[in-house]
Amino acid sequence: MMVDKRPQDGHGEALSAYIDGELTREEAETLVAHMDACPECRRALESLKRAKAVLRSMPHEELPPHRARVIPYVAQNAKYFIAVQAAAALLILGVSIGGGYYYMQRLHSAQDAKTEETASKLAVSAPAGQETTAPGAAPAADTAGSADSIAARNREYAGAKQESLLGTKWKRIAARDVEDLILSCRGDKYVAAKVTTIEASDAAARRKVLDLVNGSRPIMSGAAGFVVDMEPIYKLVIRTRDGSSMSFSSPFGGPMKEMNGHRGTPPMLVKGLGPPMTVENEPLARYLYDWVRKP
Amino acid sequence: MPNPPHFDEVYRSQAGPVFSFCMRLLGDREEAMDATQETFIKAWRGLKYYRGDSSVSTWVHSIALNVCRDAVSRMARRPRPVEPDERMADPAGEFAAGVIDAAIVDEALARLPVEQREALVLCDVLGHSYAQIAELTGNPVGTVRSRIHRGRAALASILEPPDGEDGLNT
């Protein structure tokens, strides 16, 4: 790192303070008088002024609109928001804003089997941060593991009564198809902690969702969608116009900390639901619902 | 004692400056967004204790400063796995014109010791006085003055290296 070893350095702090208007009148007069006779200090002054000007001209950063909207909501509901900082995501929902798609695990819907397109499938693996590809699933450059190892891992986690995301199919659902978005929580532990963007391409989205699923920090960048990751929310239901519904819920029914002890365990579980769930956290549900409906 | 300010007002007036502040200190959009959110969560919780001793801006920035300090130490412990191209894949245009310069300045800032960076950002980006910065950072004014100068001189040397030296291009 730079250390002041130049001729003007005896006056360095005074020069900066002068620029900042932090010298007394007497100090300033003394310094100005000195500079008249000291070209080094005059040059140093100009250099310091330019550095200050550069910082002052830094663009004013604008919060991305979705964050700008969500933050006050999150803040004012902070008592509901547990472990907002940093911790890994428990529930992830990739929702599009204007042209993107929802990435979510598909559940019970009879016609799904017929209409599902291979290209729209996303194979999701959970353990140990690896990605695997289900048979016939979308192209994945970063394939790791086989069907056997997937099955083995599935069995491994079966004891925890989890439904692994291994090999499950993901489907794109256009935002316009979403009829309803219902959030439900248990007790006071419900959270919508972060909203970040997710890229729209399948491979990238999957990888990022996996990063979330596997407990690492969300790695997101700007795109036509966002991920709502909520912790520790217990259930989320989305109904689409074709009558299918999807839900996400915590595998352990507990907060993220418990799950961090299970490395590689998918921190979410997808279950089929019957009728739409009771809305217990209505403000949050309404907020996100409106938000999704009117992007 | 005046009534505490309304949160919406605080948020409306301070969200941008706080986010900018976090950006300059952290040099990372996602981290800065998280820090901004956390700042306002803390501000919301602390609003009823805000006594108006300092301006709302100073108060909120002092919260942000602490949040960013935590984030800086957390980031130092755990390098973020961001791929270089991720930040550029930005169809929303957030990294549009001007981003190069800002990125260079952010990189230069990131090279400064964190306490110099804090003081310099508070002074030059937010326009705080030395006294305000002293209050915010919990340091004597003399320390603040020294850090600002050293940080600014270092920044100048990075951005316009003396002859024969490379700045950021090294």
XYZ file of C-alpha atoms in Angstrom:
465
model
C 0.000 0.000 0.000
C 1.069 3.473 -0.707
C 2.900 5.289 1.980
C 3.466 8.985 1.949
C 7.083 9.500 1.163
C 6.958 12.437 -1.118
C 7.996 16.011 -0.446
C 4.481 17.243 0.067
C 3.764 14.671 2.680
C 4.637 16.897 5.529
C 1.552 18.808 4.473
C -0.396 15.847 3.142
C -3.075 15.705 5.760
C -3.436 19.438 5.682
C -3.871 19.316 1.914
C -6.661 16.786 2.210
C -8.248 18.675 5.058
C -7.998 21.834 2.989
C -9.821 20.186 0.122
C -12.456 18.985 2.528
C -12.870 22.425 4.068
C -11.749 21.117 7.397
C -8.962 23.605 8.079
C -9.416 26.656 10.199
C -9.010 29.940 8.435
C -5.548 30.405 9.887
C -4.459 26.915 8.909
C -5.774 27.404 5.414
C -3.978 30.706 5.012
C -0.740 29.177 6.203
C -1.109 26.284 3.789
C -1.936 28.518 0.845
C 1.085 30.625 1.612
C 3.200 27.501 1.683
C 1.844 26.244 -1.598
C 2.779 29.471 -3.307
C 6.350 28.432 -2.779
C 5.976 24.687 -3.112
C 5.149 23.208 -6.513
C 5.158 19.694 -5.047
C 2.334 20.584 -2.730
C 0.436 22.249 -5.540
C 0.712 19.101 -7.616
C -0.247 16.956 -4.684
C -3.250 19.155 -4.061
C -4.412 18.722 -7.634
C -3.924 14.975 -7.457
C -5.872 14.703 -4.224
C -8.585 16.899 -5.656
C -8.908 14.610 -8.638
C -9.192 11.582 -6.392
C -11.930 13.266 -4.436
C -13.676 14.283 -7.632
C -13.593 10.725 -8.878
C -15.307 9.472 -5.768
C -17.821 12.274 -5.816
C -18.712 11.468 -9.376
C -19.346 7.824 -8.668
C -22.775 6.949 -9.989
C -25.543 6.955 -7.472
C -26.463 3.351 -7.014
C -30.100 2.508 -7.408
C -31.518 -0.496 -5.720
C -32.989 -2.860 -8.262
C -36.735 -2.265 -8.270
C -37.688 -5.605 -6.805
C -35.311 -5.192 -3.925
C -36.385 -1.640 -3.417
C -39.929 -2.858 -3.029
C -39.220 -5.813 -0.861
C -36.763 -4.362 1.604
C -39.180 -2.093 3.458
C -41.616 -4.934 3.622
C -39.029 -7.261 4.995
C -37.837 -4.664 7.454
C -41.257 -3.888 8.798
C -42.024 -7.531 9.209
C -38.661 -8.309 10.627
C -40.104 -10.115 13.583
C -41.237 -12.705 11.126
C -37.976 -12.748 9.364
C -35.512 -15.042 10.951
C -31.889 -15.263 10.040
C -32.343 -12.882 7.221
C -28.678 -12.414 6.731
C -26.479 -14.743 4.830
C -27.842 -18.099 5.893
C -28.714 -20.560 3.252
C -32.038 -20.607 1.598
C -34.713 -22.910 2.705
C -37.279 -22.353 0.127
C -36.576 -21.293 -3.323
C -38.937 -20.150 -5.898
C -37.842 -18.827 -9.166
C -40.470 -16.494 -10.406
C -40.377 -14.546 -13.547
C -40.921 -10.884 -13.877
C -42.111 -10.103 -17.300
C -41.289 -12.923 -19.579
C -39.411 -15.302 -17.380
C -40.598 -18.500 -15.987
C -41.199 -20.201 -12.779
C -38.826 -22.960 -12.097
C -40.392 -25.300 -9.716
C -40.920 -28.856 -9.147
C -43.980 -30.147 -10.721
C -46.334 -32.116 -8.649
C -49.560 -33.854 -9.154
C -51.213 -33.041 -12.361
C -52.475 -35.748 -14.580
C -52.014 -33.933 -17.815
C -48.512 -33.021 -16.983
C -47.212 -36.360 -18.048
C -48.695 -35.843 -21.456
C -47.712 -32.295 -22.047
C -44.360 -32.260 -20.508
C -41.646 -31.537 -22.910
C -38.332 -33.136 -22.550
C -36.582 -29.924 -23.162
C -38.397 -28.335 -20.317
C -37.277 -30.833 -17.794
C -34.718 -29.926 -15.333
C -32.944 -32.595 -13.500
C -32.110 -31.659 -10.023
C -29.748 -33.364 -7.736
C -29.142 -32.383 -4.254
C -26.333 -33.936 -2.306
C -22.872 -32.584 -1.986
C -23.330 -29.834 -4.451
C -23.237 -32.112 -7.412
C -25.440 -31.855 -10.339
C -26.875 -34.843 -11.976
C -29.060 -35.408 -14.897
C -32.172 -37.451 -14.885
C -32.818 -39.707 -17.824
C -34.093 -37.703 -20.704
C -33.617 -34.486 -18.922
C -32.466 -31.174 -20.217
C -28.972 -30.792 -21.528
C -26.502 -30.440 -18.758
C -22.914 -29.693 -19.427
C -21.923 -30.440 -15.898
C -23.255 -33.890 -15.428
C -22.091 -35.809 -12.430
C -23.343 -39.057 -11.057
C -25.430 -41.817 -12.540
C -28.941 -43.047 -12.051
C -27.567 -45.615 -9.645
C -25.786 -43.094 -7.529
C -28.867 -40.945 -7.583
C -30.947 -43.826 -6.365
C -28.357 -44.584 -3.726
C -28.450 -41.063 -2.499
C -32.182 -41.133 -2.505
C -32.117 -44.137 -0.274
C -29.553 -42.491 1.906
C -31.871 -39.674 2.643
C -34.979 -41.719 2.867
C -34.360 -42.287 6.556
C -34.897 -38.643 7.180
C -38.253 -38.957 5.513
C -37.279 -36.618 2.864
C -38.231 -36.567 -0.652
C -35.052 -35.898 -2.467
C -35.039 -33.652 -5.411
C -32.811 -36.079 -7.185
C -33.912 -36.795 -10.649
C -37.145 -34.961 -10.290
C -38.415 -32.969 -13.170
C -38.755 -29.305 -13.261
C -41.044 -27.536 -15.515
C -41.280 -24.109 -16.848
C -44.532 -22.472 -16.085
C -45.286 -19.188 -17.630
C -46.123 -16.451 -15.198
C -49.445 -15.896 -16.886
C -50.453 -19.429 -16.005
C -50.132 -18.839 -12.365
C -53.507 -18.421 -10.858
C -52.696 -18.164 -7.253
C -49.836 -17.980 -4.910
C -50.404 -18.972 -1.380
C -47.949 -18.945 1.381
C -48.463 -20.766 4.541
C -46.358 -20.877 7.610
C -46.377 -22.572 10.885
C -46.279 -20.675 14.071
C -44.361 -17.494 13.782
C -41.606 -18.923 11.682
C -42.200 -17.671 8.289
C -39.935 -15.655 6.228
C -39.387 -14.202 2.862
C -35.876 -13.128 3.236
C -34.314 -12.394 -0.020
C -35.312 -11.679 -3.487
C -32.693 -11.958 -6.086
C -32.607 -12.478 -9.748
C -32.033 -15.618 -11.624
C -31.033 -16.102 -15.158
C -33.611 -17.396 -17.483
C -31.726 -20.118 -19.247
C -32.477 -23.557 -17.955
C -28.955 -24.716 -17.299
C -27.957 -21.571 -15.543
C -31.150 -21.449 -13.571
C -30.817 -24.988 -12.481
C -27.267 -24.521 -11.405
C -28.189 -21.507 -9.398
C -31.169 -23.113 -7.857
C -28.943 -25.991 -6.942
C -26.538 -23.631 -5.338
C -29.388 -22.498 -3.207
C -30.692 -25.949 -2.608
C -27.332 -27.150 -1.577
C -27.073 -24.500 0.980
C -24.551 -22.243 -0.573
C -25.128 -18.601 -0.909
C -27.327 -17.491 -3.735
C -25.339 -16.568 -6.756
C -27.539 -14.539 -8.919
C -27.289 -11.979 -11.568
C -29.651 -9.826 -13.439
C -32.117 -11.514 -15.710
C -35.737 -11.929 -16.459
C -36.668 -13.391 -13.170
C -35.985 -13.605 -9.549
C -35.706 -16.115 -6.846
C -37.559 -15.689 -3.674
C -35.799 -17.594 -1.033
C -37.488 -17.821 2.235
C -36.224 -19.069 5.452
C -37.539 -20.746 7.345
C -40.816 -20.811 5.641
C -42.653 -24.034 5.807
C -44.889 -24.224 2.886
C -45.682 -22.450 -0.251
C -48.353 -23.367 -2.688
C -48.767 -22.232 -6.176
C -51.798 -23.045 -8.199
C -51.890 -22.686 -11.900
C -54.826 -22.185 -14.148
C -54.790 -25.740 -15.316
C -55.659 -26.723 -11.795
C -52.345 -28.146 -10.792
C -50.701 -26.964 -7.692
C -47.248 -27.152 -6.317
C -45.929 -26.748 -2.890
C -42.597 -26.354 -1.273
C -41.934 -27.090 2.290
C -39.161 -27.659 4.702
C -37.874 -31.223 4.807
C -37.463 -31.237 8.528
C -40.193 -28.874 9.423
C -37.517 -26.952 11.175
C -35.333 -23.998 10.609
C -32.308 -23.936 8.456
C -29.842 -24.465 11.239
C -31.008 -27.978 11.713
C -30.529 -28.657 8.105
C -27.077 -27.274 7.940
C -26.029 -30.315 9.869
C -27.054 -32.393 6.910
C -24.614 -31.533 4.285
C -25.899 -31.946 0.829
C -29.412 -32.520 1.952
C -31.852 -30.667 -0.173
C -33.289 -28.002 2.014
C -36.634 -28.294 0.476
C -39.172 -30.882 -0.067
C -41.902 -30.891 -2.556
C -45.129 -32.552 -1.833
C -48.347 -32.861 -3.586
C -51.210 -31.094 -1.979
C -54.875 -31.528 -2.105
C -56.919 -28.408 -1.811
C -55.153 -25.111 -1.491
C -53.820 -24.534 1.931
C -55.049 -22.201 4.530
C -53.373 -18.885 4.331
C -51.881 -18.174 7.675
C -49.497 -15.496 6.707
C -51.848 -13.494 4.667
C -50.005 -10.199 4.498
C -46.982 -11.866 3.063
C -49.027 -13.974 0.752
C -50.951 -10.996 -0.490
C -47.847 -9.012 -0.965
C -46.062 -11.608 -3.020
C -49.212 -12.504 -4.824
C -49.818 -8.960 -5.907
C -46.216 -8.581 -6.732
C -46.223 -11.577 -8.985
C -49.461 -10.665 -10.615
C -48.513 -7.088 -11.303
C -44.850 -7.107 -12.068
C -38.379 15.080 22.107
C -39.684 14.973 18.577
C -41.542 11.952 17.382
C -39.355 9.377 15.693
C -39.432 9.702 11.957
C -41.728 7.468 10.019
C -39.999 4.419 8.653
C -41.278 4.894 5.137
C -39.786 8.336 5.118
C -36.467 7.077 6.382
C -36.446 4.354 3.800
C -37.451 6.621 0.953
C -34.796 9.163 1.702
C -32.009 6.833 2.743
C -32.323 3.639 0.713
C -30.353 4.968 -2.236
C -27.566 6.568 -0.210
C -27.283 3.519 2.014
C -27.105 1.199 -0.963
C -24.470 3.398 -2.590
C -22.560 3.424 0.637
C -22.699 -0.351 0.910
C -21.681 -0.701 -2.718
C -18.618 1.443 -2.217
C -17.638 -0.363 0.952
C -18.361 -3.878 -0.235
C -17.836 -3.596 -3.959
C -20.441 -6.242 -4.642
C -24.052 -5.697 -5.630
C -25.534 -8.726 -3.951
C -23.639 -8.131 -0.767
C -24.612 -4.492 -0.881
C -28.270 -5.339 -1.359
C -28.189 -7.737 1.553
C -26.405 -5.188 3.678
C -28.954 -2.552 2.734
C -31.784 -4.828 3.690
C -30.190 -5.688 6.970
C -29.526 -2.043 7.661
C -33.185 -1.188 7.294
C -34.277 -4.124 9.353
C -32.078 -2.814 12.122
C -33.252 0.712 11.515
C -36.845 -0.402 11.760
C -36.149 -2.172 15.006
C -34.183 0.737 16.377
C -36.459 3.504 15.214
C -38.237 3.781 18.512
C -34.914 4.350 20.232
C -33.746 6.972 17.802
C -33.498 10.153 19.814
C -32.555 12.604 17.153
C -29.047 13.136 18.517
C -27.727 12.828 15.027
C -29.412 13.279 11.713
C -31.425 10.403 10.363
C -28.868 10.009 7.623
C -25.990 9.773 10.064
C -27.898 7.352 12.204
C -28.832 5.048 9.344
C -25.335 5.158 7.928
C -23.872 4.234 11.265
C -26.040 1.129 11.185
C -24.976 0.439 7.622
C -21.367 0.868 8.559
C -21.622 -1.814 11.208
C -23.497 -4.112 8.886
C -20.833 -3.611 6.233
C -18.058 -4.220 8.702
C -19.621 -7.561 9.516
C -20.030 -8.286 5.842
C -16.422 -7.376 5.119
C -15.132 -9.786 7.706
C -17.538 -12.452 6.531
C -16.487 -11.968 2.925
C -12.857 -12.157 3.936
C -13.465 -15.487 5.581
C -15.446 -16.905 2.725
C -14.479 -15.897 -0.776
C -17.552 -15.597 -2.862
C -17.916 -18.063 -5.669
C -18.984 -15.520 -8.191
C -17.967 -16.264 -11.687
C -16.489 -13.322 -13.458
C -19.083 -13.271 -16.175
C -22.017 -13.435 -13.818
C -21.931 -9.803 -12.993
C -21.778 -8.798 -16.577
C -24.749 -10.885 -17.600
C -27.079 -8.094 -16.911
C -29.832 -7.595 -19.431
C -31.473 -5.078 -17.147
C -28.659 -2.736 -18.012
C -27.528 -2.086 -14.509
C -23.988 -2.232 -15.692
C -24.569 0.081 -18.547
C -22.569 3.093 -19.479
C -20.255 4.329 -16.819
C -19.885 0.977 -15.221
C -16.304 0.596 -16.257
C -15.232 3.671 -14.459
C -17.226 2.780 -11.397
C -15.827 -0.720 -11.446
C -12.299 0.586 -11.631
C -12.897 2.948 -8.789
C -14.520 0.207 -6.773
C -11.545 -1.996 -7.407
C -9.206 0.757 -6.372
C -11.251 1.314 -3.243
C -11.120 -2.355 -2.480
C -7.348 -2.123 -2.356
C -7.433 0.324 0.485
C -7.360 -0.841 4.061
C -10.937 -1.042 5.192
C -10.664 1.773 7.707
C -9.316 4.124 5.052
C -12.010 3.016 2.671
C -14.694 3.712 5.237
C -13.391 7.157 6.039
C -12.899 8.087 2.422
C -16.307 6.879 1.329
C -18.000 8.649 4.193
C -16.161 11.829 3.312
C -16.106 11.902 -0.454
C -19.090 9.847 -1.478
C -21.478 10.832 1.264
C -20.043 14.241 1.985
C -19.823 13.821 5.728
C -17.686 16.136 7.788
C -14.705 14.844 9.686
C -16.651 15.296 12.899
C -19.533 13.249 11.557
C -17.174 10.550 10.376
C -15.495 10.507 13.760
C -18.865 10.004 15.356
C -19.884 7.327 12.901
C -16.712 5.319 13.076
C -15.986 5.885 16.733
C -12.565 7.354 16.077
C -10.962 10.652 17.024
C -11.110 13.374 14.392
C -7.335 13.253 14.042
C -7.496 9.593 13.112
C -10.232 10.282 10.624
C -8.253 13.075 9.047
C -5.208 10.878 8.744
C -7.125 7.971 7.255
C -8.887 10.154 4.743
C -5.644 11.599 3.554
C -3.840 8.298 3.358
C -6.746 6.680 1.598
C -7.109 9.544 -0.836
C -3.396 9.661 -1.587
C -3.402 5.908 -2.146
C -6.430 6.156 -4.393
C -4.749 8.920 -6.382
C -1.671 6.782 -6.808
C -3.716 3.824 -7.975
C -5.851 5.795 -10.380
C -3.081 7.965 -11.739
C 0.135 6.173 -10.951
C 3.325 8.169 -10.979
C 5.491 7.767 -14.060
C 7.012 4.371 -14.434
C 4.441 2.581 -12.368
C 1.379 0.748 -13.388
C -1.807 1.388 -11.549
C -4.676 -0.981 -11.881
C -3.178 -2.552 -14.940
C -0.603 -4.465 -13.019
